[in-house]
mmCIF file of N, CA and C in Angstrom:
data_model
loop_
_atom_site.group_PDB
_atom_site.id
_atom_site.type_symbol
_atom_site.label_atom_id
_atom_site.label_comp_id
_atom_site.label_asym_id
_atom_site.label_seq_id
_atom_site.Cartn_x
_atom_site.Cartn_y
_atom_site.Cartn_z
ATOM 1 N N UNK A 1 86.316 83.384 68.534
ATOM 2 C CA UNK A 1 87.561 83.375 69.069
ATOM 3 C C UNK A 1 87.675 84.665 70.130
ATOM 4 N N UNK A 2 87.068 85.732 69.867
ATOM 5 C CA UNK A 2 87.025 87.153 70.761
ATOM 6 C C UNK A 2 86.230 86.797 72.195
ATOM 7 N N UNK A 3 85.216 85.410 72.179
ATOM 8 C CA UNK A 3 84.284 85.445 73.091
ATOM 9 C C UNK A 3 85.299 84.408 74.156
ATOM 10 N N UNK A 4 86.258 83.595 73.264
ATOM 11 C CA UNK A 4 87.143 82.612 74.002
ATOM 12 C C UNK A 4 88.235 83.233 75.114
ATOM 13 N N UNK A 5 88.916 84.569 74.036
ATOM 14 C CA UNK A 5 89.443 85.268 74.832
ATOM 15 C C UNK A 5 89.242 86.087 75.993
ATOM 16 N N UNK A 6 88.189 86.677 75.962
ATOM 17 C CA UNK A 6 87.434 87.220 77.077
ATOM 18 C C UNK A 6 86.933 86.447 78.095
ATOM 19 N N UNK A 7 86.434 84.866 77.889
ATOM 20 C CA UNK A 7 86.104 84.040 79.268
ATOM 21 C C UNK A 7 87.485 83.770 79.599
ATOM 22 N N UNK A 8 88.471 83.963 79.225
ATOM 23 C CA UNK A 8 89.904 83.627 79.958
ATOM 24 C C UNK A 8 90.425 84.940 80.850
ATOM 25 N N UNK A 9 90.090 86.106 80.212
ATOM 26 C CA UNK A 9 90.790 87.153 80.332
ATOM 27 C C UNK A 9 90.118 87.813 81.808
ATOM 28 N N UNK A 10 88.689 88.067 81.584
ATOM 29 C CA UNK A 10 87.947 88.977 82.770
ATOM 30 C C UNK A 10 88.108 88.008 83.868
ATOM 31 N N UNK A 11 87.862 86.610 83.934
ATOM 32 C CA UNK A 11 88.201 86.053 85.330
ATOM 33 C C UNK A 11 89.268 86.016 85.923
ATOM 34 N N UNK A 12 90.609 86.191 85.230
ATOM 35 C CA UNK A 12 92.116 86.131 85.483
ATOM 36 C C UNK A 12 92.077 87.789 86.124
ATOM 37 N N UNK A 13 91.474 88.676 85.788
ATOM 38 C CA UNK A 13 91.463 90.161 86.094
ATOM 39 C C UNK A 13 90.772 90.303 87.093
ATOM 40 N N UNK A 14 89.877 89.830 87.270
ATOM 41 C CA UNK A 14 89.078 89.621 88.232
ATOM 42 C C UNK A 14 89.522 89.148 89.658
ATOM 43 N N UNK A 15 90.390 87.816 89.697
ATOM 44 C CA UNK A 15 91.050 87.208 90.377
ATOM 45 C C UNK A 15 92.126 88.141 90.992
ATOM 46 N N UNK A 16 92.764 88.678 90.128
ATOM 47 C CA UNK A 16 93.830 89.537 90.704
ATOM 48 C C UNK A 16 93.712 91.009 91.235
ATOM 49 N N UNK A 17 92.529 91.576 90.844
ATOM 50 C CA UNK A 17 92.115 92.637 91.808
ATOM 51 C C UNK A 17 91.870 92.373 93.094
ATOM 52 N N UNK A 18 92.363 93.094 93.900
ATOM 53 C CA UNK A 18 92.140 92.741 95.258
ATOM 54 C C UNK A 18 93.299 91.993 95.914
ATOM 55 N N UNK A 19 94.403 91.447 95.286
ATOM 56 C CA UNK A 19 95.014 90.474 95.558
ATOM 57 C C UNK A 19 96.227 91.023 96.410
ATOM 58 N N UNK A 20 96.962 90.464 97.130
ATOM 59 C CA UNK A 20 98.116 90.798 97.873
ATOM 60 C C UNK A 20 98.861 90.035 97.827
ATOM 61 N N UNK A 21 100.520 90.032 97.841
ATOM 62 C CA UNK A 21 101.126 89.274 97.695
ATOM 63 C C UNK A 21 102.730 89.780 98.316
ATOM 64 N N UNK A 22 103.144 88.620 99.171
ATOM 65 C CA UNK A 22 104.612 88.917 99.716
ATOM 66 C C UNK A 22 105.527 87.933 99.461
ATOM 67 N N UNK A 23 106.794 88.530 99.760
ATOM 68 C CA UNK A 23 108.019 87.565 99.568
ATOM 69 C C UNK A 23 109.208 88.168 100.116
ATOM 70 N N UNK A 24 109.756 87.125 100.785
ATOM 71 C CA UNK A 24 110.760 87.327 102.013
ATOM 72 C C UNK A 24 112.129 87.370 101.356
ATOM 73 N N UNK A 25 112.514 88.724 101.269
ATOM 74 C CA UNK A 25 113.716 89.334 100.252
ATOM 75 C C UNK A 25 115.098 88.341 101.227
ATOM 76 N N UNK A 26 114.907 88.644 102.544
ATOM 77 C CA UNK A 26 116.240 88.265 103.462
ATOM 78 C C UNK A 26 116.033 87.357 104.538
ATOM 79 N N UNK A 27 116.858 86.602 105.050
ATOM 80 C CA UNK A 27 116.630 86.270 106.214
ATOM 81 C C UNK A 27 117.720 85.394 106.542
ATOM 82 N N UNK A 28 118.617 86.144 107.712
ATOM 83 C CA UNK A 28 119.933 85.398 107.812
ATOM 84 C C UNK A 28 120.155 86.157 109.162
ATOM 85 N N UNK A 29 121.042 85.328 109.672
ATOM 86 C CA UNK A 29 121.544 85.986 111.288
ATOM 87 C C UNK A 29 120.724 86.525 112.195
ATOM 88 N N UNK A 30 119.193 86.213 112.276
ATOM 89 C CA UNK A 30 118.344 87.146 113.020
ATOM 90 C C UNK A 30 117.995 88.168 112.265
ATOM 91 N N UNK A 31 118.191 88.633 111.282
ATOM 92 C CA UNK A 31 117.556 89.769 110.560
ATOM 93 C C UNK A 31 116.505 89.504 109.188
ATOM 94 N N UNK A 32 115.437 89.684 109.238
ATOM 95 C CA UNK A 32 114.249 89.488 108.007
ATOM 96 C C UNK A 32 113.644 90.669 107.342
ATOM 97 N N UNK A 33 113.932 90.437 106.000
ATOM 98 C CA UNK A 33 113.105 91.326 105.340
ATOM 99 C C UNK A 33 112.248 90.984 104.269
ATOM 100 N N UNK A 34 110.808 91.632 104.156
ATOM 101 C CA UNK A 34 109.737 91.143 103.532
ATOM 102 C C UNK A 34 109.319 92.281 102.574
ATOM 103 N N UNK A 35 108.912 91.991 101.543
ATOM 104 C CA UNK A 35 108.410 92.952 100.481
ATOM 105 C C UNK A 35 106.805 92.484 100.217
ATOM 106 N N UNK A 36 105.823 93.314 100.144
ATOM 107 C CA UNK A 36 104.702 93.011 100.092
ATOM 108 C C UNK A 36 103.910 94.064 99.001
ATOM 109 N N UNK A 37 102.845 93.673 98.466
ATOM 110 C CA UNK A 37 102.626 94.470 97.514
ATOM 111 C C UNK A 37 100.859 94.062 97.197
ATOM 112 N N UNK A 38 100.232 95.236 97.151
ATOM 113 C CA UNK A 38 98.763 94.826 96.805
ATOM 114 C C UNK A 38 98.254 95.828 95.795
ATOM 115 N N UNK A 39 97.360 95.213 94.960
ATOM 116 C CA UNK A 39 96.712 96.040 93.598
ATOM 117 C C UNK A 39 95.330 95.942 93.700
ATOM 118 N N UNK A 40 94.429 96.972 94.075
ATOM 119 C CA UNK A 40 93.056 96.868 94.186
ATOM 120 C C UNK A 40 92.325 97.737 93.202
ATOM 121 N N UNK A 41 91.666 97.117 92.559
ATOM 122 C CA UNK A 41 90.969 97.785 91.524
ATOM 123 C C UNK A 41 89.706 98.016 91.770
ATOM 124 N N UNK A 42 89.178 99.546 91.856
ATOM 125 C CA UNK A 42 87.654 99.794 92.492
ATOM 126 C C UNK A 42 87.333 100.656 91.878
ATOM 127 N N UNK A 43 85.934 100.800 91.628
ATOM 128 C CA UNK A 43 85.238 101.395 91.066
ATOM 129 C C UNK A 43 83.730 101.837 91.762
ATOM 130 N N UNK A 44 83.692 103.051 92.052
ATOM 131 C CA UNK A 44 82.193 103.173 93.110
ATOM 132 C C UNK A 44 81.095 103.717 91.915
ATOM 133 N N UNK A 45 79.895 103.352 91.972
ATOM 134 C CA UNK A 45 78.814 104.096 91.186
ATOM 135 C C UNK A 45 78.104 104.473 92.559
ATOM 136 N N UNK A 46 78.183 105.879 92.405
ATOM 137 C CA UNK A 46 77.091 106.767 93.265
ATOM 138 C C UNK A 46 76.237 107.562 92.883
ATOM 139 N N UNK A 47 75.576 108.612 93.548
ATOM 140 C CA UNK A 47 75.209 109.457 92.997
ATOM 141 C C UNK A 47 75.868 110.948 93.911
ATOM 142 N N UNK A 48 76.582 110.576 94.614
ATOM 143 C CA UNK A 48 77.428 111.404 95.337
ATOM 144 C C UNK A 48 78.745 111.720 94.138
ATOM 145 N N UNK A 49 79.095 112.961 93.526
ATOM 146 C CA UNK A 49 80.179 112.935 92.795
ATOM 147 C C UNK A 49 81.422 112.812 93.199
ATOM 148 N N UNK A 50 81.587 113.080 94.503
ATOM 149 C CA UNK A 50 83.028 112.878 95.519
ATOM 150 C C UNK A 50 83.533 111.525 95.129
ATOM 151 N N UNK A 51 82.236 110.171 95.500
ATOM 152 C CA UNK A 51 82.571 108.899 95.680
ATOM 153 C C UNK A 51 82.417 108.581 94.446
ATOM 154 N N UNK A 52 81.732 108.631 93.382
ATOM 155 C CA UNK A 52 81.443 108.049 92.239
ATOM 156 C C UNK A 52 82.861 107.824 91.476
ATOM 157 N N UNK A 53 83.286 106.975 90.733
ATOM 158 C CA UNK A 53 84.296 106.793 89.813
ATOM 159 C C UNK A 53 85.208 105.678 90.197
ATOM 160 N N UNK A 54 86.629 105.760 89.885
ATOM 161 C CA UNK A 54 87.464 104.890 89.788
ATOM 162 C C UNK A 54 88.117 105.517 91.053
ATOM 163 N N UNK A 55 88.652 104.362 92.053
ATOM 164 C CA UNK A 55 89.125 104.327 93.548
ATOM 165 C C UNK A 55 90.310 103.316 93.407
ATOM 166 N N UNK A 56 91.101 102.980 92.466
ATOM 167 C CA UNK A 56 92.248 102.176 92.082
ATOM 168 C C UNK A 56 93.141 102.582 92.711
ATOM 169 N N UNK A 57 94.031 101.449 93.456
ATOM 170 C CA UNK A 57 95.422 101.931 93.867
ATOM 171 C C UNK A 57 96.439 100.647 93.857
ATOM 172 N N UNK A 58 97.670 101.081 94.237
ATOM 173 C CA UNK A 58 98.828 99.619 94.094
ATOM 174 C C UNK A 58 99.253 100.199 95.747
ATOM 175 N N UNK A 59 99.582 99.177 96.469
ATOM 176 C CA UNK A 59 100.175 99.933 97.646
ATOM 177 C C UNK A 59 101.417 98.858 97.546
ATOM 178 N N UNK A 60 102.228 99.267 98.183
ATOM 179 C CA UNK A 60 103.769 98.133 98.349
ATOM 180 C C UNK A 60 104.751 98.744 99.442
ATOM 181 N N UNK A 61 105.343 97.731 99.981
ATOM 182 C CA UNK A 61 106.241 98.255 101.056
ATOM 183 C C UNK A 61 107.252 97.179 101.480
ATOM 184 N N UNK A 62 107.713 97.371 102.798
ATOM 185 C CA UNK A 62 108.913 96.449 103.314
ATOM 186 C C UNK A 62 108.572 96.606 104.695
ATOM 187 N N UNK A 63 108.593 94.905 105.239
ATOM 188 C CA UNK A 63 108.351 95.334 106.718
ATOM 189 C C UNK A 63 109.654 94.020 107.028
ATOM 190 N N UNK A 64 110.439 94.513 108.425
ATOM 191 C CA UNK A 64 111.301 93.918 108.558
ATOM 192 C C UNK A 64 111.864 93.552 110.376
ATOM 193 N N UNK A 65 112.475 92.554 110.372
ATOM 194 C CA UNK A 65 112.596 92.584 112.158
ATOM 195 C C UNK A 65 114.298 92.227 112.196
ATOM 196 N N UNK A 66 114.461 92.514 113.553
ATOM 197 C CA UNK A 66 115.878 92.123 113.808
ATOM 198 C C UNK A 66 116.128 91.479 115.454
ATOM 199 N N UNK A 67 116.982 90.677 115.267
ATOM 200 C CA UNK A 67 117.155 90.162 116.726
ATOM 201 C C UNK A 67 117.902 90.865 117.630
ATOM 202 N N UNK A 68 117.989 91.681 118.148
ATOM 203 C CA UNK A 68 118.975 92.582 119.215
ATOM 204 C C UNK A 68 119.233 91.744 120.171
ATOM 205 N N UNK A 69 118.760 91.123 121.068
ATOM 206 C CA UNK A 69 119.335 90.572 122.063
ATOM 207 C C UNK A 69 118.104 89.065 121.766
ATOM 208 N N UNK A 70 118.483 88.169 123.075
ATOM 209 C CA UNK A 70 117.479 87.038 123.142
ATOM 210 C C UNK A 70 116.129 87.398 123.235
ATOM 211 N N UNK A 71 116.183 88.320 124.181
ATOM 212 C CA UNK A 71 114.805 88.871 124.930
ATOM 213 C C UNK A 71 114.126 89.934 124.096
ATOM 214 N N UNK A 72 114.749 90.588 122.943
ATOM 215 C CA UNK A 72 114.660 91.858 122.536
ATOM 216 C C UNK A 72 114.883 91.958 120.970
ATOM 217 N N UNK A 73 113.866 92.151 120.165
ATOM 218 C CA UNK A 73 113.039 91.902 118.807
ATOM 219 C C UNK A 73 112.853 93.595 118.510
ATOM 220 N N UNK A 74 113.551 94.052 117.530
ATOM 221 C CA UNK A 74 113.150 95.032 116.447
ATOM 222 C C UNK A 74 112.558 94.943 115.154
ATOM 223 N N UNK A 75 111.354 95.800 115.104
ATOM 224 C CA UNK A 75 110.529 95.837 114.014
ATOM 225 C C UNK A 75 110.327 97.151 113.236
ATOM 226 N N UNK A 76 110.076 97.053 112.171
ATOM 227 C CA UNK A 76 109.761 98.285 111.280
ATOM 228 C C UNK A 76 108.971 97.788 110.255
ATOM 229 N N UNK A 77 108.534 99.030 109.524
ATOM 230 C CA UNK A 77 107.568 98.776 108.283
ATOM 231 C C UNK A 77 107.352 99.880 107.839
ATOM 232 N N UNK A 78 107.061 100.009 106.459
ATOM 233 C CA UNK A 78 106.806 101.164 105.606
ATOM 234 C C UNK A 78 106.031 100.682 104.446
ATOM 235 N N UNK A 79 104.860 101.594 104.062
ATOM 236 C CA UNK A 79 104.236 101.210 103.046
ATOM 237 C C UNK A 79 103.695 102.321 102.443
ATOM 238 N N UNK A 80 103.814 102.654 100.968
ATOM 239 C CA UNK A 80 103.678 103.213 100.005
ATOM 240 C C UNK A 80 102.251 103.208 99.104
ATOM 241 N N UNK A 81 101.533 104.201 99.165
ATOM 242 C CA UNK A 81 100.340 104.200 98.444
ATOM 243 C C UNK A 81 100.385 104.951 96.742
ATOM 244 N N UNK A 82 100.146 104.070 95.723
ATOM 245 C CA UNK A 82 99.705 105.029 94.425
ATOM 246 C C UNK A 82 98.510 104.761 93.878
ATOM 247 N N UNK A 83 97.918 106.273 93.667
ATOM 248 C CA UNK A 83 96.593 106.206 93.103
ATOM 249 C C UNK A 83 96.835 105.963 91.891
ATOM 250 N N UNK A 84 95.847 105.152 91.240
ATOM 251 C CA UNK A 84 95.729 105.081 89.786
ATOM 252 C C UNK A 84 94.635 105.684 88.923
ATOM 253 N N UNK A 85 93.913 106.421 89.571
ATOM 254 C CA UNK A 85 93.061 107.003 88.987
ATOM 255 C C UNK A 85 92.866 108.350 88.371
ATOM 256 N N UNK A 86 94.356 108.679 88.202
ATOM 257 C CA UNK A 86 94.759 110.059 87.923
ATOM 258 C C UNK A 86 95.578 109.853 86.486
ATOM 259 N N UNK A 87 95.756 111.157 85.442
ATOM 260 C CA UNK A 87 96.364 110.853 84.357
ATOM 261 C C UNK A 87 97.896 111.355 85.200
ATOM 262 N N UNK A 88 98.694 111.523 84.068
ATOM 263 C CA UNK A 88 100.181 111.679 84.071
ATOM 264 C C UNK A 88 100.261 113.301 84.577
ATOM 265 N N UNK A 89 99.689 113.991 83.999
ATOM 266 C CA UNK A 89 99.808 115.635 84.448
ATOM 267 C C UNK A 89 99.018 116.002 85.673
ATOM 268 N N UNK A 90 98.113 115.307 86.136
ATOM 269 C CA UNK A 90 97.527 115.591 87.085
ATOM 270 C C UNK A 90 98.155 115.046 88.457
ATOM 271 N N UNK A 91 97.817 115.933 89.558
ATOM 272 C CA UNK A 91 98.290 115.767 91.139
ATOM 273 C C UNK A 91 97.492 114.280 91.282
ATOM 274 N N UNK A 92 98.481 113.548 91.434
ATOM 275 C CA UNK A 92 98.480 112.030 91.710
ATOM 276 C C UNK A 92 97.837 111.733 93.164
ATOM 277 N N UNK A 93 98.687 112.495 94.177
ATOM 278 C CA UNK A 93 98.000 112.035 95.523
ATOM 279 C C UNK A 93 98.322 110.883 95.935
ATOM 280 N N UNK A 94 99.775 110.660 95.695
ATOM 281 C CA UNK A 94 100.258 109.428 96.134
ATOM 282 C C UNK A 94 101.047 109.945 97.781
ATOM 283 N N UNK A 95 101.155 108.827 98.327
ATOM 284 C CA UNK A 95 101.497 109.182 99.941
ATOM 285 C C UNK A 95 102.014 107.857 100.615
ATOM 286 N N UNK A 96 102.928 108.229 101.661
ATOM 287 C CA UNK A 96 103.501 107.214 102.297
ATOM 288 C C UNK A 96 102.278 106.748 103.245
ATOM 289 N N UNK A 97 101.899 105.519 103.203
ATOM 290 C CA UNK A 97 100.525 105.104 104.067
ATOM 291 C C UNK A 97 101.037 105.267 105.656
ATOM 292 N N UNK A 98 102.298 104.669 105.596
ATOM 293 C CA UNK A 98 102.464 104.699 107.445
ATOM 294 C C UNK A 98 103.959 104.023 106.926
ATOM 295 N N UNK A 99 104.746 104.135 108.375
ATOM 296 C CA UNK A 99 106.150 103.698 108.700
ATOM 297 C C UNK A 99 106.463 103.656 110.037
ATOM 298 N N UNK A 100 106.927 102.558 110.521
ATOM 299 C CA UNK A 100 107.117 102.734 111.830
ATOM 300 C C UNK A 100 108.698 101.753 112.055
ATOM 301 N N UNK A 101 109.109 101.960 113.272
ATOM 302 C CA UNK A 101 110.253 101.542 113.612
ATOM 303 C C UNK A 101 110.066 101.189 115.423
ATOM 304 N N UNK A 102 109.899 99.936 115.808
ATOM 305 C CA UNK A 102 109.782 99.520 117.255
ATOM 306 C C UNK A 102 110.773 98.864 117.723
#
């Protein structure tokens, strides 16, 4: 029984690792807002202690656009990264990856 469960669970987890998903939240009157999300499970095996180990992370953010005039469109995007390789008490070094408005 345990082998059957592992045979299903392991390929499912491998398929989910490194995948990205997006969803349109709002689209009306020339304004559009999307939500995007990515989970990446990484583990490096290296002789270098700084590179060796778990480097898993989650990224999520918003992107949007608005029609200002017939010939002018505004764009914006913001993304945040949460590193998953630290315990709750440690400095997790989460950060805003990028953000812009144009």
